[in-house]
PDB file of C-alpha atoms in Angstrom:
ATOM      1  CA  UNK A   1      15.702  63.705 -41.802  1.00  0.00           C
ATOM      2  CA  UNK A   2      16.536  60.071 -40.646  1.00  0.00           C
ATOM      3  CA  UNK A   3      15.577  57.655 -42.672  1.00  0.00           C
ATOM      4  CA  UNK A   4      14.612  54.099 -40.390  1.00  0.00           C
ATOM      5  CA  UNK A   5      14.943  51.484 -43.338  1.00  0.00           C
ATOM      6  CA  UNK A   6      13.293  47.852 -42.100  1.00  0.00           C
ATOM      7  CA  UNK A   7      15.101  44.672 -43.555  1.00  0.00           C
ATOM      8  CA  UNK A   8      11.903  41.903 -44.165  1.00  0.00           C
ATOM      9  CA  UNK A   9      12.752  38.460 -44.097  1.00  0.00           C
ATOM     10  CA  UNK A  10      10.953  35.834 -45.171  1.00  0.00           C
ATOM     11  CA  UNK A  11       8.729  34.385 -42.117  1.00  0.00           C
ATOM     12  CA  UNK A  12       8.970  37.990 -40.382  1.00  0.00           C
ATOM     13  CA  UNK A  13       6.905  38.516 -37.117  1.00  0.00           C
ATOM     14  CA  UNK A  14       4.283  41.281 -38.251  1.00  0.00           C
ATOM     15  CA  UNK A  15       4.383  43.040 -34.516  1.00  0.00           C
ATOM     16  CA  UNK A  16       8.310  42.575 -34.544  1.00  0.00           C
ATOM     17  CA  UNK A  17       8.093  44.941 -37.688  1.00  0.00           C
ATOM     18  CA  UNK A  18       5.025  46.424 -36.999  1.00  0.00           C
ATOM     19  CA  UNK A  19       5.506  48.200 -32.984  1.00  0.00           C
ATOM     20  CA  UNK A  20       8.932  49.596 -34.371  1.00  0.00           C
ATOM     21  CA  UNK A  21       7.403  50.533 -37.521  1.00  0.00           C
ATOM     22  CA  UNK A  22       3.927  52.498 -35.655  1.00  0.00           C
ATOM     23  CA  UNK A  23       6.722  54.134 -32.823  1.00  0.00           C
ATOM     24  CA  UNK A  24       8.915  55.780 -35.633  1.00  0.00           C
ATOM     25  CA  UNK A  25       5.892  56.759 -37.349  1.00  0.00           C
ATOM     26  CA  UNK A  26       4.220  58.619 -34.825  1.00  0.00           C
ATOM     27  CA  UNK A  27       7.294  60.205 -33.983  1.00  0.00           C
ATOM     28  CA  UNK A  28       6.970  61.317 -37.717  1.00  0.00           C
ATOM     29  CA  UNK A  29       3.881  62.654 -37.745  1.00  0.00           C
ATOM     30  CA  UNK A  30       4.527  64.735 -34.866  1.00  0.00           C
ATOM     31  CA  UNK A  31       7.279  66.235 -36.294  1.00  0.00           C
ATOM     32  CA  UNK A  32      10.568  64.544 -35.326  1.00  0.00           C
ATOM     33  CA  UNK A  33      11.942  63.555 -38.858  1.00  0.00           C
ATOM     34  CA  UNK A  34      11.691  60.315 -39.664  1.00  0.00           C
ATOM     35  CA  UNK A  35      11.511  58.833 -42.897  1.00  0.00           C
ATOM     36  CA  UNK A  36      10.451  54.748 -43.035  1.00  0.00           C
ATOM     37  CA  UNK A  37      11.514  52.692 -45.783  1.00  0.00           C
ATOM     38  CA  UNK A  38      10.902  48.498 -45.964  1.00  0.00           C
ATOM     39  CA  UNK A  39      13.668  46.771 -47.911  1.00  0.00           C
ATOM     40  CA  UNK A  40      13.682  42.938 -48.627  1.00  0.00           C
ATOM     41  CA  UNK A  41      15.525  40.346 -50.914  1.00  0.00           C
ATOM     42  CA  UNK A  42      12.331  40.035 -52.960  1.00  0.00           C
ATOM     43  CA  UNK A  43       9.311  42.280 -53.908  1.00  0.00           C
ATOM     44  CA  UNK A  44       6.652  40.172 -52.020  1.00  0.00           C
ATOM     45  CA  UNK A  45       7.658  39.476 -48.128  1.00  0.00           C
ATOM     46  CA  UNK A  46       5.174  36.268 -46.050  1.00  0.00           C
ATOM     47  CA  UNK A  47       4.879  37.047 -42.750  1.00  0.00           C
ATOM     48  CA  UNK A  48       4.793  34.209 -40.492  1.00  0.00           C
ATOM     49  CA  UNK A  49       1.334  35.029 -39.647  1.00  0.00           C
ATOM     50  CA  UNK A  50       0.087  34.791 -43.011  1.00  0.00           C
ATOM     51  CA  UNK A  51       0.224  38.073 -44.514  1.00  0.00           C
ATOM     52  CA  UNK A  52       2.000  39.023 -47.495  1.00  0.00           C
ATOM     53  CA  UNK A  53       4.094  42.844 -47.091  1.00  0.00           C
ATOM     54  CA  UNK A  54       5.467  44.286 -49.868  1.00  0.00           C
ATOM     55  CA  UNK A  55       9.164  45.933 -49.922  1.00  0.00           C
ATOM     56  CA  UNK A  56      11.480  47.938 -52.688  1.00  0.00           C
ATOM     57  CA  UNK A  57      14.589  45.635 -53.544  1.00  0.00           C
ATOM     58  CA  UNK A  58      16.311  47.681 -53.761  1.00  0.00           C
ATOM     59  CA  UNK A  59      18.543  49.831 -50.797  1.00  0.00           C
ATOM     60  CA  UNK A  60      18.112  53.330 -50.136  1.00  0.00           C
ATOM     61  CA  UNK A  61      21.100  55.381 -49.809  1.00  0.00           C
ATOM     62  CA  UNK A  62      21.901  55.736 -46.408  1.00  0.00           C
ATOM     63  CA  UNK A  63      23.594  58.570 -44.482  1.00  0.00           C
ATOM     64  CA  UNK A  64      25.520  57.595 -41.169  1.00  0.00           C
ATOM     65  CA  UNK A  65      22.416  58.890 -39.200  1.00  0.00           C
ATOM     66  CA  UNK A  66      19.922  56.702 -40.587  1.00  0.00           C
ATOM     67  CA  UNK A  67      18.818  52.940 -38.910  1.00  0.00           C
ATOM     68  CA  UNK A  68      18.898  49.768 -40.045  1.00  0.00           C
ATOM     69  CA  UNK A  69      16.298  48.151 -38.031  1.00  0.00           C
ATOM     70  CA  UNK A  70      15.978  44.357 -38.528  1.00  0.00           C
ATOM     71  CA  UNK A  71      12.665  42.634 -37.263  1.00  0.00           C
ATOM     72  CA  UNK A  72      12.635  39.183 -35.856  1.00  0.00           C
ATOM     73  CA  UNK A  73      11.130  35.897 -37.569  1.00  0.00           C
ATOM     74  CA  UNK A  74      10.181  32.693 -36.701  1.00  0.00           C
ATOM     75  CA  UNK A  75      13.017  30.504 -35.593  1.00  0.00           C
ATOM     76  CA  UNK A  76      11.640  26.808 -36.044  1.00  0.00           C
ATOM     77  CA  UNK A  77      12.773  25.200 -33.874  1.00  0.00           C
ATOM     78  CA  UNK A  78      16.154  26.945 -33.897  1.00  0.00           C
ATOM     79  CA  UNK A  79      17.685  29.960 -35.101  1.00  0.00           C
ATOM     80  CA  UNK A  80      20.255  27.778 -37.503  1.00  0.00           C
ATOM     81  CA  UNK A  81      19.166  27.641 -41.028  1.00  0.00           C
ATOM     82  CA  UNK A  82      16.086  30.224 -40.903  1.00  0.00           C
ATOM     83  CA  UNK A  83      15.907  34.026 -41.660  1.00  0.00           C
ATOM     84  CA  UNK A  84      17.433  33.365 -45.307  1.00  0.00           C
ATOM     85  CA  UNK A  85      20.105  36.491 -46.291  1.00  0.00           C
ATOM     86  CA  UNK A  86      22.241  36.342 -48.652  1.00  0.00           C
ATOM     87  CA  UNK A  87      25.797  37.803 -48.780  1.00  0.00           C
ATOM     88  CA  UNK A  88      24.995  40.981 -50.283  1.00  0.00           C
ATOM     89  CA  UNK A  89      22.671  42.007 -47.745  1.00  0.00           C
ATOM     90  CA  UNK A  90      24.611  40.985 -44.998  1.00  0.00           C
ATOM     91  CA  UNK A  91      27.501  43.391 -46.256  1.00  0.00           C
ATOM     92  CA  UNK A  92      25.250  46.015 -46.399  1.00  0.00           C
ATOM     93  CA  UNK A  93      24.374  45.691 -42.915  1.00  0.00           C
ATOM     94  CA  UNK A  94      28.094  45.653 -41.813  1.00  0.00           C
ATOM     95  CA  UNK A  95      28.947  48.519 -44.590  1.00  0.00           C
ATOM     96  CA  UNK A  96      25.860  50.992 -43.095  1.00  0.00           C
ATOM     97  CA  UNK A  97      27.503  50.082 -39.485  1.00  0.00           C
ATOM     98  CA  UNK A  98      31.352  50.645 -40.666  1.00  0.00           C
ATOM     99  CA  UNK A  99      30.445  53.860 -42.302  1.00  0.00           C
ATOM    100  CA  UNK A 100      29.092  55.253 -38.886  1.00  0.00           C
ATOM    101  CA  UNK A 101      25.185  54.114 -39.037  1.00  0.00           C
ATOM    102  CA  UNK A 102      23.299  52.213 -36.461  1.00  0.00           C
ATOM    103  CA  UNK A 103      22.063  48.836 -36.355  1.00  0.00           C
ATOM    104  CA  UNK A 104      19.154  47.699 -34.611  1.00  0.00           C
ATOM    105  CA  UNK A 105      17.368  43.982 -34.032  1.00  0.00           C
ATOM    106  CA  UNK A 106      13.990  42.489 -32.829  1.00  0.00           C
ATOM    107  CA  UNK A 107      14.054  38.805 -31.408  1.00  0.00           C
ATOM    108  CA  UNK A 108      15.480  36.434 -34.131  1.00  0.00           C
ATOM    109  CA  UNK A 109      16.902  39.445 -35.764  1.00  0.00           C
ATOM    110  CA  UNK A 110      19.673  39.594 -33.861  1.00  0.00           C
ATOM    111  CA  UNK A 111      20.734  36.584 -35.924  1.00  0.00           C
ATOM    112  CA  UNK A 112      21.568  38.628 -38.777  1.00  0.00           C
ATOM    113  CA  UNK A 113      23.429  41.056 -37.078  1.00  0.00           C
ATOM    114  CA  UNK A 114      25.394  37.899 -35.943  1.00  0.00           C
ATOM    115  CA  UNK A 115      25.914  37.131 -39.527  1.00  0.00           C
ATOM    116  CA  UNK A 116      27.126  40.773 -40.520  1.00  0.00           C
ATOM    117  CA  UNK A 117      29.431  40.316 -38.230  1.00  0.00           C
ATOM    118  CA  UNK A 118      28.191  42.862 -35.683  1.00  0.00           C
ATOM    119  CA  UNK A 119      27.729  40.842 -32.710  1.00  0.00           C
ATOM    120  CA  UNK A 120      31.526  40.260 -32.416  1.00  0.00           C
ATOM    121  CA  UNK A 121      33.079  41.788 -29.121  1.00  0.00           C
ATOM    122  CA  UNK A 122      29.221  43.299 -28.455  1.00  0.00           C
ATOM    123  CA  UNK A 123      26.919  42.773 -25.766  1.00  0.00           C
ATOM    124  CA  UNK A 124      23.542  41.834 -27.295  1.00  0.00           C
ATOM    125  CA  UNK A 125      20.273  40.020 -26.553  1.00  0.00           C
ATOM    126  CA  UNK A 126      17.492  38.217 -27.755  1.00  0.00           C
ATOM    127  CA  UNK A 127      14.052  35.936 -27.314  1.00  0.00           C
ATOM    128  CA  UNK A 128      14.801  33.883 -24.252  1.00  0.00           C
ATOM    129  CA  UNK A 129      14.037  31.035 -26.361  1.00  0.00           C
ATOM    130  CA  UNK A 130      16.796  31.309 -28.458  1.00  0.00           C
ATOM    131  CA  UNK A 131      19.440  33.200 -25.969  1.00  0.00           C
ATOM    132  CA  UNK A 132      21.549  29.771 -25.815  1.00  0.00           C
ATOM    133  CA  UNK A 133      21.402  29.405 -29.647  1.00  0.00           C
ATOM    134  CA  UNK A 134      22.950  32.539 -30.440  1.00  0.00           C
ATOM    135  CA  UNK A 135      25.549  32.536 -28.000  1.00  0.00           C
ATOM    136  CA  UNK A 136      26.484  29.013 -29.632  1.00  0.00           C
ATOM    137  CA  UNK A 137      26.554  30.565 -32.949  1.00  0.00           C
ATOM    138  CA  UNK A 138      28.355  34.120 -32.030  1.00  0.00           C
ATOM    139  CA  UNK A 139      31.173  32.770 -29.359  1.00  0.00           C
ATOM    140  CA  UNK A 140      32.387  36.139 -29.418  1.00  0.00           C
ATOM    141  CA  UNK A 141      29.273  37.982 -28.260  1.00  0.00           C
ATOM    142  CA  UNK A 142      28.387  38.411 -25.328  1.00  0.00           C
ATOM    143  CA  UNK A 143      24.478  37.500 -24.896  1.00  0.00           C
ATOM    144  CA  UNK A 144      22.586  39.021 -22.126  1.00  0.00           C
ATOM    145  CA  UNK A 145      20.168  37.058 -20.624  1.00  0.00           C
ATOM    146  CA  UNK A 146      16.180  37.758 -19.987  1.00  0.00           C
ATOM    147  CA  UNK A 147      16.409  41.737 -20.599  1.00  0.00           C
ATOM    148  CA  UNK A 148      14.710  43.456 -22.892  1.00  0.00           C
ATOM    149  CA  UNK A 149      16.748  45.231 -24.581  1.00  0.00           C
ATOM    150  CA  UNK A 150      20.625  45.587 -25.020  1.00  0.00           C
ATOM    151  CA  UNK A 151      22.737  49.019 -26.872  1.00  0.00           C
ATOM    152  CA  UNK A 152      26.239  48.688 -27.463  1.00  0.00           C
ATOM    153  CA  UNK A 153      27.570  51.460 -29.375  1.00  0.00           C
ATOM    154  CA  UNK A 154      25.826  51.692 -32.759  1.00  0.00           C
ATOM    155  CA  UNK A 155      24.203  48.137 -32.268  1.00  0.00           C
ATOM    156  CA  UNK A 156      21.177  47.493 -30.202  1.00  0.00           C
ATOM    157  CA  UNK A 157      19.337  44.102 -29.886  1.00  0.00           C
ATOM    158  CA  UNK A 158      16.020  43.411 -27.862  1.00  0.00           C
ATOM    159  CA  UNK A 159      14.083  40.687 -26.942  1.00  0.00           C
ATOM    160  CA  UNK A 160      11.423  39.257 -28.140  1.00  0.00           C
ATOM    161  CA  UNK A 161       8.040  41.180 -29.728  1.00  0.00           C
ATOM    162  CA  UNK A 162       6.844  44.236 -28.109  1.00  0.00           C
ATOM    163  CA  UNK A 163      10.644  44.547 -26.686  1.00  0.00           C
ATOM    164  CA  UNK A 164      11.338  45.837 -29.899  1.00  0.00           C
ATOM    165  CA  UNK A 165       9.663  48.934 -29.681  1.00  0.00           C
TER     166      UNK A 165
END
């Protein structure tokens, strides 16, 4: 069984979590093992479309073949100062990656990763609206410019929205 554990953030894109979310569980239901979990720095998550999602506060434990997917939010206008993490979730992020797991972003996601310290010496991606941003921010990434979807090793980053599934 792999458990696919979402990280909500305050402001989250409901189809950045949501196409990711509806993939892995089909795949579920028909048998391929997955096991979803939501995870957030508070019990009540806003969406940035108005909807409130609720998420344990708690981490699962994860085993090096579980994901860490984390959905995109909404950058306004930048990237800087929005998707609030704090330190303790960010290490877990890096910790799941370091102990073999895999890492995964949608659109303004990718920021996080950044944070955790995963972008470093990676190829990644993101929305073309905020491409320039986070190669500003992560001078030792390497950002990839109007694709889809990047996988480097144990990290992958897409684009924006549907890229994500």
């Amino acid at each position: 069984m792999t458990r696919v554990v979402f990280l909500l953030v305050p402001g989250l894109h409901l189809l950045d979590l949501a196409g990711p979310a509806q993939a892995f569980g089909t795949a579920a239901d028909l048998g391929c093992g997955y096991e979803l979990a939501y995870v957030a720095e508070r019990d009540d998550v806003p969406a940035a479309q108005g909807v409130t999602i609720k998420a344990a506060t708690t981490w699962p434990v994860l085993a090096k073949d579980d994901l860490i997917i984390v959905p995109g939010w909404r950058p306004s206008p930048a990237i800087a100062g929005t998707g609030p993490l704090s330190d303790p979730t960010l290490h877990a992020l890096a910790a799941h990656h370091a102990r073999g797991g895999t890492v995964a972003s949608v659109c303004a996601g990718a920021d996080a990763l950044g944070r955790a310290g995963l972008l470093d010496g990676r190829r990644c991606t993101t929305h073309h609206d905020i491409q320039d941003e986070l190669a500003q921010r992560y001078p030792r990434a390497t950002v990839i410019r109007d694709v889809l979807y990047v996988i480097d090793g144990r990290v992958a980053t897409s684009a924006g929205i549907a890229s994500g599934i």
